[in-house]
């Protein structure tokens, strides 16, 4: 089966799951076996910011540098492990990759996990791996799975009743490749629309999302809101949507309408940020998204995702020109990420805000998937020796070992957890952390048991797959 056929099959399966979900009734939270409420862990964080390096961030050229060999025509590809030299950080035993000098100076505020492992799903498609990472479930599933942000919105509720509990910054859902797959996991799934994300593709335009259109007086806008509610209730599609889903959609509109008249809407306007502060984030859409995330968390947002945006063959999706592309990506993310950590700390928010930097998998120069994988090589510049600069870089998907950085929210400071092999293949060799256990770690920090379970379509659905996720307790504490 070729890539196009796999994609069509995947879309068909996602559509079937979404249709089933829209007809389903209200999900019901189940109690522990003895009938008592499930005991939830004491949270170490109130808010969560996910910095999503969409497209497959190469660990050997970012947070897990290996042997560096500079570009030279005629050099065998197999001799090169990293295309950037390593640099010191402010933690003695941690080195990261050149081009991340600002992040290097905030490594003492968090924990670096170097042993995150992803499954080899046979066909390594970004859409499938992003779906898995964001929901904790490998697609396809019989129902639409909620995003981890939706779990927080549903179980914890809003931190500030005016602010949306789940906000997604930087990802367009229209006009980009694999847009339907992106829509499949950027949702609340069976929880209902009210727990889904407020999508803000362009941070600099976020303020427009929380004010009526220019020239529209308040009374006309109120009438428009009433008409919209009526249209939803009278839609010819209502026969294909369960009562719960329709009511949830109406509640989501009520929540949005309430925000429009609240003072917190100023948090969405990054133009109000002082010039000196704004400029530290102004490296591109992702950098401005980090600024917006900080302002939203300051005003009580529960979960915010900021993405470098997934578009096939762009950004971290380096099937060619890996080195030159990473030079650009580092310039875009290095300062804003570090400044976000510094600003949260300066405002007394970092201790109760869990900041996560992650990607769907890593990359390697010569290996697709992991040892023993039968996945098709997807590099567009598959050569054995370097002939041009475009050949120099990490061009294959690699699932055997990846990196996750976590700051604040109760995690240890200046800690290194796990490791990968020093020689290729760079698989995790110590303390591997699966997606299931990483989610358990995130949920535990936020005060959600990994065993939290809802009944949907007469079967249990857990926060972590089958409720088996185990938090990595070693990374918490002083």
GROMACS .gro file of C-alpha atoms in nm:
model
  478
    1UNK     CA    1   0.000   0.000   0.000
    2UNK     CA    2   0.154   0.336  -0.103
    3UNK     CA    3   0.146   0.656   0.099
    4UNK     CA    4  -0.161   0.797  -0.082
    5UNK     CA    5  -0.360   0.478  -0.019
    6UNK     CA    6  -0.257   0.478   0.347
    7UNK     CA    7  -0.369   0.837   0.381
    8UNK     CA    8  -0.709   0.766   0.220
    9UNK     CA    9  -0.762   0.467   0.446
   10UNK     CA   10  -0.666   0.673   0.752
   11UNK     CA   11  -0.910   0.951   0.657
   12UNK     CA   12  -1.190   0.698   0.607
   13UNK     CA   13  -1.128   0.553   0.952
   14UNK     CA   14  -1.117   0.897   1.115
   15UNK     CA   15  -1.443   0.997   0.946
   16UNK     CA   16  -1.615   0.683   1.072
   17UNK     CA   17  -1.500   0.750   1.428
   18UNK     CA   18  -1.613   1.113   1.413
   19UNK     CA   19  -1.957   1.015   1.282
   20UNK     CA   20  -2.002   0.762   1.561
   21UNK     CA   21  -1.901   1.021   1.819
   22UNK     CA   22  -2.147   1.284   1.696
   23UNK     CA   23  -2.437   1.042   1.748
   24UNK     CA   24  -2.321   0.929   2.093
   25UNK     CA   25  -2.471   1.042   2.420
   26UNK     CA   26  -2.304   1.227   2.704
   27UNK     CA   27  -1.987   1.061   2.834
   28UNK     CA   28  -2.015   0.965   3.200
   29UNK     CA   29  -1.724   0.971   3.443
   30UNK     CA   30  -1.694   0.636   3.617
   31UNK     CA   31  -1.601   0.585   3.980
   32UNK     CA   32  -1.352   0.348   4.138
   33UNK     CA   33  -1.441  -0.021   4.166
   34UNK     CA   34  -1.598   0.015   4.509
   35UNK     CA   35  -1.822   0.297   4.392
   36UNK     CA   36  -1.625   0.577   4.553
   37UNK     CA   37  -1.490   0.865   4.342
   38UNK     CA   38  -1.149   0.794   4.191
   39UNK     CA   39  -0.878   0.955   4.402
   40UNK     CA   40  -0.701   1.225   4.206
   41UNK     CA   41  -0.337   1.318   4.274
   42UNK     CA   42  -0.245   1.647   4.439
   43UNK     CA   43  -0.156   1.880   4.152
   44UNK     CA   44   0.183   2.047   4.127
   45UNK     CA   45   0.066   2.266   3.838
   46UNK     CA   46  -0.247   2.467   3.764
   47UNK     CA   47  -0.175   2.550   3.399
   48UNK     CA   48   0.003   2.374   3.115
   49UNK     CA   49   0.178   2.512   2.805
   50UNK     CA   50   0.274   2.266   2.532
   51UNK     CA   51   0.539   2.394   2.289
   52UNK     CA   52   0.486   2.161   1.995
   53UNK     CA   53   0.777   2.119   1.753
   54UNK     CA   54   0.559   1.989   1.471
   55UNK     CA   55   0.719   1.776   1.201
   56UNK     CA   56   0.978   1.571   1.389
   57UNK     CA   57   1.247   1.764   1.578
   58UNK     CA   58   1.582   1.587   1.536
   59UNK     CA   59   1.724   1.510   1.881
   60UNK     CA   60   2.088   1.476   1.760
   61UNK     CA   61   2.073   1.835   1.634
   62UNK     CA   62   1.886   1.985   1.932
   63UNK     CA   63   1.873   1.836   2.283
   64UNK     CA   64   2.081   1.519   2.246
   65UNK     CA   65   2.393   1.608   2.042
   66UNK     CA   66   2.622   1.331   1.924
   67UNK     CA   67   2.952   1.331   1.735
   68UNK     CA   68   2.977   1.639   1.515
   69UNK     CA   69   3.127   1.626   1.167
   70UNK     CA   70   3.110   1.947   0.959
   71UNK     CA   71   2.991   1.949   0.601
   72UNK     CA   72   3.243   1.855   0.337
   73UNK     CA   73   3.181   1.725  -0.011
   74UNK     CA   74   3.263   1.354  -0.025
   75UNK     CA   75   3.208   1.282   0.345
   76UNK     CA   76   3.015   0.955   0.394
   77UNK     CA   77   2.672   1.020   0.544
   78UNK     CA   78   2.716   0.732   0.791
   79UNK     CA   79   3.010   0.910   0.956
   80UNK     CA   80   2.800   1.209   1.061
   81UNK     CA   81   2.583   1.188   1.371
   82UNK     CA   82   2.514   1.556   1.441
   83UNK     CA   83   2.536   1.849   1.201
   84UNK     CA   84   2.583   2.107   1.479
   85UNK     CA   85   2.850   2.108   1.750
   86UNK     CA   86   2.738   2.085   2.112
   87UNK     CA   87   2.743   2.379   2.353
   88UNK     CA   88   2.751   2.404   2.730
   89UNK     CA   89   2.440   2.486   2.930
   90UNK     CA   90   2.411   2.623   3.281
   91UNK     CA   91   2.385   2.263   3.405
   92UNK     CA   92   2.724   2.092   3.427
   93UNK     CA   93   2.626   1.752   3.288
   94UNK     CA   94   2.396   1.874   3.009
   95UNK     CA   95   2.507   1.987   2.665
   96UNK     CA   96   2.271   2.081   2.385
   97UNK     CA   97   2.313   2.186   2.023
   98UNK     CA   98   2.462   2.505   1.885
   99UNK     CA   99   2.199   2.763   1.796
  100UNK     CA  100   2.011   2.717   2.123
  101UNK     CA  101   2.223   2.944   2.340
  102UNK     CA  102   1.925   3.109   2.509
  103UNK     CA  103   1.757   2.780   2.596
  104UNK     CA  104   2.094   2.665   2.731
  105UNK     CA  105   2.065   2.934   2.998
  106UNK     CA  106   1.729   2.811   3.132
  107UNK     CA  107   1.813   2.440   3.146
  108UNK     CA  108   1.860   2.475   3.522
  109UNK     CA  109   1.488   2.548   3.558
  110UNK     CA  110   1.367   2.210   3.431
  111UNK     CA  111   1.415   1.845   3.339
  112UNK     CA  112   1.542   1.709   3.009
  113UNK     CA  113   1.410   1.364   2.913
  114UNK     CA  114   1.635   1.206   2.650
  115UNK     CA  115   1.467   0.866   2.639
  116UNK     CA  116   1.121   0.935   2.500
  117UNK     CA  117   1.028   0.643   2.274
  118UNK     CA  118   0.756   0.631   2.011
  119UNK     CA  119   0.601   0.322   1.855
  120UNK     CA  120   0.692   0.221   1.504
  121UNK     CA  121   0.347   0.224   1.348
  122UNK     CA  122   0.468   0.045   1.035
  123UNK     CA  123   0.396   0.341   0.812
  124UNK     CA  124   0.541   0.642   0.987
  125UNK     CA  125   0.294   0.915   0.897
  126UNK     CA  126   0.308   1.249   1.080
  127UNK     CA  127  -0.069   1.252   1.105
  128UNK     CA  128  -0.085   0.916   1.284
  129UNK     CA  129   0.200   0.997   1.520
  130UNK     CA  130   0.065   1.343   1.601
  131UNK     CA  131  -0.277   1.193   1.667
  132UNK     CA  132  -0.116   0.935   1.897
  133UNK     CA  133   0.095   1.190   2.085
  134UNK     CA  134  -0.187   1.439   2.139
  135UNK     CA  135  -0.456   1.188   2.238
  136UNK     CA  136  -0.256   0.897   2.380
  137UNK     CA  137  -0.425   0.653   2.143
  138UNK     CA  138  -0.296   0.501   1.821
  139UNK     CA  139  -0.549   0.559   1.542
  140UNK     CA  140  -0.784   0.439   1.424
  141UNK     CA  141  -1.023   0.419   1.719
  142UNK     CA  142  -1.399   0.359   1.714
  143UNK     CA  143  -1.465   0.702   1.869
  144UNK     CA  144  -1.300   1.040   1.829
  145UNK     CA  145  -1.035   1.061   2.101
  146UNK     CA  146  -0.998   1.381   2.307
  147UNK     CA  147  -0.681   1.589   2.290
  148UNK     CA  148  -0.491   1.606   2.622
  149UNK     CA  149  -0.598   1.971   2.649
  150UNK     CA  150  -0.960   1.861   2.628
  151UNK     CA  151  -0.902   1.614   2.914
  152UNK     CA  152  -0.782   1.902   3.128
  153UNK     CA  153  -1.075   2.121   3.024
  154UNK     CA  154  -1.327   1.844   3.103
  155UNK     CA  155  -1.183   1.704   3.425
  156UNK     CA  156  -1.040   2.022   3.579
  157UNK     CA  157  -1.261   2.286   3.425
  158UNK     CA  158  -1.147   2.641   3.355
  159UNK     CA  159  -0.900   2.806   3.591
  160UNK     CA  160  -1.078   3.135   3.520
  161UNK     CA  161  -1.445   3.088   3.423
  162UNK     CA  162  -1.417   3.360   3.159
  163UNK     CA  163  -1.109   3.221   2.984
  164UNK     CA  164  -1.128   2.926   2.744
  165UNK     CA  165  -0.977   2.623   2.917
  166UNK     CA  166  -0.809   2.494   2.598
  167UNK     CA  167  -0.642   2.726   2.347
  168UNK     CA  168  -0.447   2.621   2.037
  169UNK     CA  169  -0.204   2.876   1.888
  170UNK     CA  170  -0.027   2.875   1.553
  171UNK     CA  171  -0.180   2.586   1.357
  172UNK     CA  172  -0.397   2.655   1.055
  173UNK     CA  173  -0.657   2.386   0.996
  174UNK     CA  174  -0.742   2.496   0.643
  175UNK     CA  175  -0.519   2.534   0.339
  176UNK     CA  176  -0.237   2.314   0.464
  177UNK     CA  177  -0.145   1.957   0.376
  178UNK     CA  178  -0.312   1.679   0.579
  179UNK     CA  179  -0.565   1.931   0.712
  180UNK     CA  180  -0.832   1.668   0.781
  181UNK     CA  181  -0.592   1.462   0.989
  182UNK     CA  182  -0.495   1.770   1.190
  183UNK     CA  183  -0.861   1.842   1.259
  184UNK     CA  184  -0.908   1.487   1.382
  185UNK     CA  185  -0.698   1.529   1.697
  186UNK     CA  186  -0.730   1.905   1.749
  187UNK     CA  187  -1.070   1.850   1.911
  188UNK     CA  188  -1.242   1.750   2.232
  189UNK     CA  189  -1.350   1.424   2.070
  190UNK     CA  190  -1.643   1.263   2.249
  191UNK     CA  191  -1.632   1.522   2.532
  192UNK     CA  192  -1.818   1.774   2.316
  193UNK     CA  193  -1.746   2.111   2.155
  194UNK     CA  194  -1.744   2.311   2.479
  195UNK     CA  195  -1.419   2.136   2.580
  196UNK     CA  196  -1.252   2.178   2.243
  197UNK     CA  197  -0.986   2.433   2.155
  198UNK     CA  198  -1.016   2.797   2.075
  199UNK     CA  199  -0.802   2.801   1.760
  200UNK     CA  200  -0.583   3.108   1.703
  201UNK     CA  201  -0.369   3.043   1.392
  202UNK     CA  202  -0.214   3.391   1.391
  203UNK     CA  203  -0.117   3.530   1.736
  204UNK     CA  204  -0.109   3.887   1.609
  205UNK     CA  205  -0.474   3.850   1.503
  206UNK     CA  206  -0.594   3.687   1.826
  207UNK     CA  207  -0.748   4.012   1.953
  208UNK     CA  208  -0.988   4.008   1.659
  209UNK     CA  209  -1.124   3.674   1.780
  210UNK     CA  210  -1.255   3.826   2.103
  211UNK     CA  211  -1.426   4.136   1.974
  212UNK     CA  212  -1.727   4.191   1.745
  213UNK     CA  213  -1.653   4.275   1.381
  214UNK     CA  214  -1.556   4.636   1.324
  215UNK     CA  215  -1.857   4.863   1.290
  216UNK     CA  216  -2.101   4.619   1.450
  217UNK     CA  217  -2.282   4.769   1.754
  218UNK     CA  218  -2.335   4.550   2.065
  219UNK     CA  219  -2.711   4.507   2.014
  220UNK     CA  220  -2.664   4.383   1.657
  221UNK     CA  221  -2.395   4.142   1.771
  222UNK     CA  222  -2.626   4.010   2.045
  223UNK     CA  223  -2.900   3.953   1.788
  224UNK     CA  224  -2.654   3.769   1.564
  225UNK     CA  225  -2.562   3.540   1.854
  226UNK     CA  226  -2.929   3.458   1.914
  227UNK     CA  227  -2.980   3.385   1.544
  228UNK     CA  228  -2.677   3.157   1.538
  229UNK     CA  229  -2.819   2.958   1.830
  230UNK     CA  230  -3.146   2.924   1.641
  231UNK     CA  231  -2.969   2.804   1.326
  232UNK     CA  232  -2.786   2.535   1.520
  233UNK     CA  233  -3.109   2.417   1.677
  234UNK     CA  234  -3.288   2.408   1.343
  235UNK     CA  235  -3.005   2.270   1.134
  236UNK     CA  236  -3.101   1.988   0.893
  237UNK     CA  237  -2.796   1.807   1.032
  238UNK     CA  238  -2.957   1.777   1.375
  239UNK     CA  239  -3.085   1.428   1.291
  240UNK     CA  240  -2.722   1.320   1.256
  241UNK     CA  241  -2.603   1.482   1.579
  242UNK     CA  242  -2.689   1.358   1.926
  243UNK     CA  243  -2.862   1.591   2.171
  244UNK     CA  244  -2.555   1.605   2.391
  245UNK     CA  245  -2.325   1.716   2.107
  246UNK     CA  246  -2.572   1.982   1.992
  247UNK     CA  247  -2.614   2.119   2.345
  248UNK     CA  248  -2.238   2.115   2.395
  249UNK     CA  249  -2.195   2.322   2.081
  250UNK     CA  250  -2.443   2.578   2.212
  251UNK     CA  251  -2.264   2.594   2.547
  252UNK     CA  252  -1.935   2.656   2.366
  253UNK     CA  253  -2.095   2.956   2.192
  254UNK     CA  254  -2.220   3.087   2.527
  255UNK     CA  255  -1.869   3.063   2.669
  256UNK     CA  256  -1.726   3.251   2.372
  257UNK     CA  257  -1.993   3.522   2.398
  258UNK     CA  258  -1.917   3.573   2.768
  259UNK     CA  259  -1.548   3.633   2.693
  260UNK     CA  260  -1.630   3.916   2.452
  261UNK     CA  261  -1.750   4.140   2.735
  262UNK     CA  262  -1.481   4.045   2.989
  263UNK     CA  263  -1.168   4.246   3.074
  264UNK     CA  264  -0.959   3.931   3.017
  265UNK     CA  265  -1.003   3.972   2.643
  266UNK     CA  266  -0.715   4.223   2.653
  267UNK     CA  267  -0.484   3.927   2.717
  268UNK     CA  268  -0.540   3.825   2.354
  269UNK     CA  269  -0.404   4.156   2.223
  270UNK     CA  270  -0.026   4.115   2.206
  271UNK     CA  271   0.008   4.468   2.064
  272UNK     CA  272  -0.051   4.588   2.422
  273UNK     CA  273   0.274   4.426   2.530
  274UNK     CA  274   0.555   4.676   2.604
  275UNK     CA  275   0.785   4.720   2.303
  276UNK     CA  276   1.098   4.588   2.476
  277UNK     CA  277   0.919   4.271   2.585
  278UNK     CA  278   0.743   4.222   2.250
  279UNK     CA  279   1.069   4.234   2.057
  280UNK     CA  280   1.212   3.943   2.256
  281UNK     CA  281   0.933   3.722   2.123
  282UNK     CA  282   0.910   3.868   1.774
  283UNK     CA  283   1.099   3.596   1.584
  284UNK     CA  284   0.801   3.478   1.382
  285UNK     CA  285   0.458   3.330   1.435
  286UNK     CA  286   0.580   3.075   1.691
  287UNK     CA  287   0.765   3.338   1.894
  288UNK     CA  288   0.462   3.567   1.904
  289UNK     CA  289   0.258   3.260   1.999
  290UNK     CA  290   0.479   3.211   2.305
  291UNK     CA  291   0.409   3.571   2.406
  292UNK     CA  292   0.036   3.517   2.363
  293UNK     CA  293   0.054   3.196   2.567
  294UNK     CA  294   0.223   3.378   2.853
  295UNK     CA  295  -0.042   3.652   2.852
  296UNK     CA  296  -0.323   3.394   2.846
  297UNK     CA  297  -0.178   3.191   3.134
  298UNK     CA  298  -0.137   3.513   3.331
  299UNK     CA  299  -0.512   3.558   3.292
  300UNK     CA  300  -0.615   3.205   3.388
  301UNK     CA  301  -0.593   2.987   3.078
  302UNK     CA  302  -0.575   2.619   3.178
  303UNK     CA  303  -0.405   2.459   2.875
  304UNK     CA  304  -0.233   2.634   2.583
  305UNK     CA  305  -0.058   2.469   2.290
  306UNK     CA  306   0.181   2.674   2.077
  307UNK     CA  307   0.304   2.506   1.761
  308UNK     CA  308   0.569   2.576   1.500
  309UNK     CA  309   0.288   2.451   1.272
  310UNK     CA  310   0.280   2.126   1.083
  311UNK     CA  311   0.290   2.166   0.706
  312UNK     CA  312   0.438   1.874   0.509
  313UNK     CA  313   0.805   1.928   0.417
  314UNK     CA  314   0.830   2.256   0.607
  315UNK     CA  315   0.974   2.358   0.944
  316UNK     CA  316   1.089   2.052   1.145
  317UNK     CA  317   0.972   1.817   0.866
  318UNK     CA  318   1.322   1.799   0.718
  319UNK     CA  319   1.323   1.543   0.437
  320UNK     CA  320   1.592   1.757   0.270
  321UNK     CA  321   1.805   2.060   0.357
  322UNK     CA  322   1.808   1.950   0.719
  323UNK     CA  323   2.099   2.160   0.838
  324UNK     CA  324   1.992   2.488   0.679
  325UNK     CA  325   1.631   2.437   0.787
  326UNK     CA  326   1.733   2.378   1.149
  327UNK     CA  327   1.942   2.694   1.145
  328UNK     CA  328   1.622   2.883   1.066
  329UNK     CA  329   1.406   2.690   1.313
  330UNK     CA  330   1.651   2.750   1.597
  331UNK     CA  331   1.649   3.122   1.527
  332UNK     CA  332   1.270   3.113   1.548
  333UNK     CA  333   1.231   2.913   1.870
  334UNK     CA  334   1.544   2.967   2.083
  335UNK     CA  335   1.487   3.314   2.229
  336UNK     CA  336   1.104   3.297   2.268
  337UNK     CA  337   1.116   2.964   2.453
  338UNK     CA  338   1.383   3.090   2.691
  339UNK     CA  339   1.205   3.422   2.738
  340UNK     CA  340   0.877   3.245   2.816
  341UNK     CA  341   1.048   3.054   3.097
  342UNK     CA  342   1.216   3.368   3.231
  343UNK     CA  343   0.894   3.570   3.220
  344UNK     CA  344   0.687   3.302   3.392
  345UNK     CA  345   0.953   3.278   3.661
  346UNK     CA  346   0.973   3.656   3.707
  347UNK     CA  347   0.594   3.672   3.748
  348UNK     CA  348   0.587   3.391   4.005
  349UNK     CA  349   0.399   3.163   3.763
  350UNK     CA  350   0.658   2.902   3.667
  351UNK     CA  351   0.622   2.692   3.982
  352UNK     CA  352   0.253   2.632   3.899
  353UNK     CA  353   0.283   2.625   3.518
  354UNK     CA  354   0.402   2.307   3.349
  355UNK     CA  355   0.582   2.392   3.023
  356UNK     CA  356   0.651   2.101   2.785
  357UNK     CA  357   0.856   2.107   2.466
  358UNK     CA  358   0.806   1.796   2.251
  359UNK     CA  359   0.767   1.655   1.899
  360UNK     CA  360   0.604   1.350   1.740
  361UNK     CA  361   0.938   1.173   1.686
  362UNK     CA  362   1.307   1.240   1.625
  363UNK     CA  363   1.517   1.212   1.308
  364UNK     CA  364   1.829   1.031   1.193
  365UNK     CA  365   2.065   1.074   0.901
  366UNK     CA  366   2.049   0.716   0.770
  367UNK     CA  367   1.778   0.518   0.956
  368UNK     CA  368   1.400   0.527   0.910
  369UNK     CA  369   1.186   0.421   1.206
  370UNK     CA  370   1.401   0.216   1.443
  371UNK     CA  371   1.621  -0.095   1.415
  372UNK     CA  372   1.426  -0.371   1.242
  373UNK     CA  373   1.162  -0.138   1.099
  374UNK     CA  374   1.020  -0.213   0.756
  375UNK     CA  375   0.906   0.147   0.710
  376UNK     CA  376   0.972   0.297   0.369
  377UNK     CA  377   1.262   0.546   0.353
  378UNK     CA  378   1.104   0.889   0.312
  379UNK     CA  379   1.417   1.101   0.268
  380UNK     CA  380   1.403   1.306  -0.052
  381UNK     CA  381   1.782   1.333  -0.060
  382UNK     CA  382   1.892   0.972  -0.003
  383UNK     CA  383   2.266   0.969  -0.072
  384UNK     CA  384   2.562   0.779   0.068
  385UNK     CA  385   2.808   1.068   0.050
  386UNK     CA  386   2.755   1.444   0.066
  387UNK     CA  387   2.763   1.615  -0.272
  388UNK     CA  388   2.570   1.933  -0.190
  389UNK     CA  389   2.471   2.120   0.126
  390UNK     CA  390   2.110   2.006   0.082
  391UNK     CA  391   2.224   1.649   0.160
  392UNK     CA  392   2.356   1.756   0.501
  393UNK     CA  393   2.096   1.695   0.772
  394UNK     CA  394   1.866   1.455   0.955
  395UNK     CA  395   1.624   1.345   0.682
  396UNK     CA  396   1.469   1.022   0.815
  397UNK     CA  397   1.195   0.974   1.074
  398UNK     CA  398   1.336   0.806   1.386
  399UNK     CA  399   1.115   0.664   1.662
  400UNK     CA  400   1.372   0.483   1.879
  401UNK     CA  401   1.474   0.781   2.092
  402UNK     CA  402   1.346   1.137   2.122
  403UNK     CA  403   1.370   1.430   2.363
  404UNK     CA  404   1.116   1.611   2.580
  405UNK     CA  405   1.195   1.920   2.785
  406UNK     CA  406   0.981   2.005   3.088
  407UNK     CA  407   0.999   2.321   3.299
  408UNK     CA  408   0.809   2.432   3.609
  409UNK     CA  409   0.498   2.265   3.743
  410UNK     CA  410   0.681   2.074   4.014
  411UNK     CA  411   0.946   1.903   3.799
  412UNK     CA  412   1.305   1.889   3.919
  413UNK     CA  413   1.544   2.165   3.821
  414UNK     CA  414   1.858   2.094   3.623
  415UNK     CA  415   1.779   1.722   3.590
  416UNK     CA  416   1.876   1.486   3.308
  417UNK     CA  417   1.656   1.175   3.281
  418UNK     CA  418   1.726   0.881   3.053
  419UNK     CA  419   1.980   0.847   2.776
  420UNK     CA  420   2.031   0.718   2.425
  421UNK     CA  421   2.317   0.517   2.276
  422UNK     CA  422   2.637   0.705   2.197
  423UNK     CA  423   2.669   0.527   1.864
  424UNK     CA  424   2.407   0.475   1.595
  425UNK     CA  425   2.134   0.358   1.626
  426UNK     CA  426   2.055   0.623   1.887
  427UNK     CA  427   1.787   0.424   2.067
  428UNK     CA  428   1.689   0.486   2.428
  429UNK     CA  429   1.916   0.276   2.649
  430UNK     CA  430   1.815   0.395   2.996
  431UNK     CA  431   1.476   0.478   3.152
  432UNK     CA  432   1.262   0.472   2.835
  433UNK     CA  433   0.947   0.687   2.857
  434UNK     CA  434   0.653   0.593   2.634
  435UNK     CA  435   0.377   0.827   2.520
  436UNK     CA  436   0.145   0.657   2.770
  437UNK     CA  437   0.380   0.718   3.063
  438UNK     CA  438   0.462   1.071   2.950
  439UNK     CA  439   0.092   1.152   2.946
  440UNK     CA  440   0.056   0.995   3.289
  441UNK     CA  441   0.335   1.225   3.408
  442UNK     CA  442   0.168   1.534   3.260
  443UNK     CA  443  -0.177   1.442   3.393
  444UNK     CA  444  -0.039   1.365   3.739
  445UNK     CA  445   0.129   1.706   3.757
  446UNK     CA  446  -0.205   1.865   3.667
  447UNK     CA  447  -0.395   1.663   3.929
  448UNK     CA  448  -0.557   1.407   3.698
  449UNK     CA  449  -0.518   1.037   3.768
  450UNK     CA  450  -0.394   0.837   3.465
  451UNK     CA  451  -0.677   0.596   3.552
  452UNK     CA  452  -0.950   0.859   3.510
  453UNK     CA  453  -1.218   0.693   3.300
  454UNK     CA  454  -1.535   0.788   3.115
  455UNK     CA  455  -1.798   0.561   2.970
  456UNK     CA  456  -1.870   0.623   2.604
  457UNK     CA  457  -2.069   0.388   2.382
  458UNK     CA  458  -2.098   0.151   2.681
  459UNK     CA  459  -1.726   0.099   2.716
  460UNK     CA  460  -1.461   0.261   2.935
  461UNK     CA  461  -1.222   0.515   2.788
  462UNK     CA  462  -0.923   0.614   3.003
  463UNK     CA  463  -0.705   0.924   3.026
  464UNK     CA  464  -0.409   0.698   2.943
  465UNK     CA  465  -0.451   0.388   2.729
  466UNK     CA  466  -0.638   0.124   2.934
  467UNK     CA  467  -0.555   0.330   3.244
  468UNK     CA  468  -0.204   0.181   3.249
  469UNK     CA  469   0.004   0.496   3.229
  470UNK     CA  470   0.256   0.539   3.511
  471UNK     CA  471   0.394   0.880   3.596
  472UNK     CA  472   0.771   0.919   3.596
  473UNK     CA  473   0.786   1.012   3.964
  474UNK     CA  474   1.163   1.060   3.964
  475UNK     CA  475   1.137   1.391   3.781
  476UNK     CA  476   0.925   1.553   4.051
  477UNK     CA  477   1.055   1.708   4.371
  478UNK     CA  478   1.314   1.953   4.494
   0.00000   0.00000   0.00000
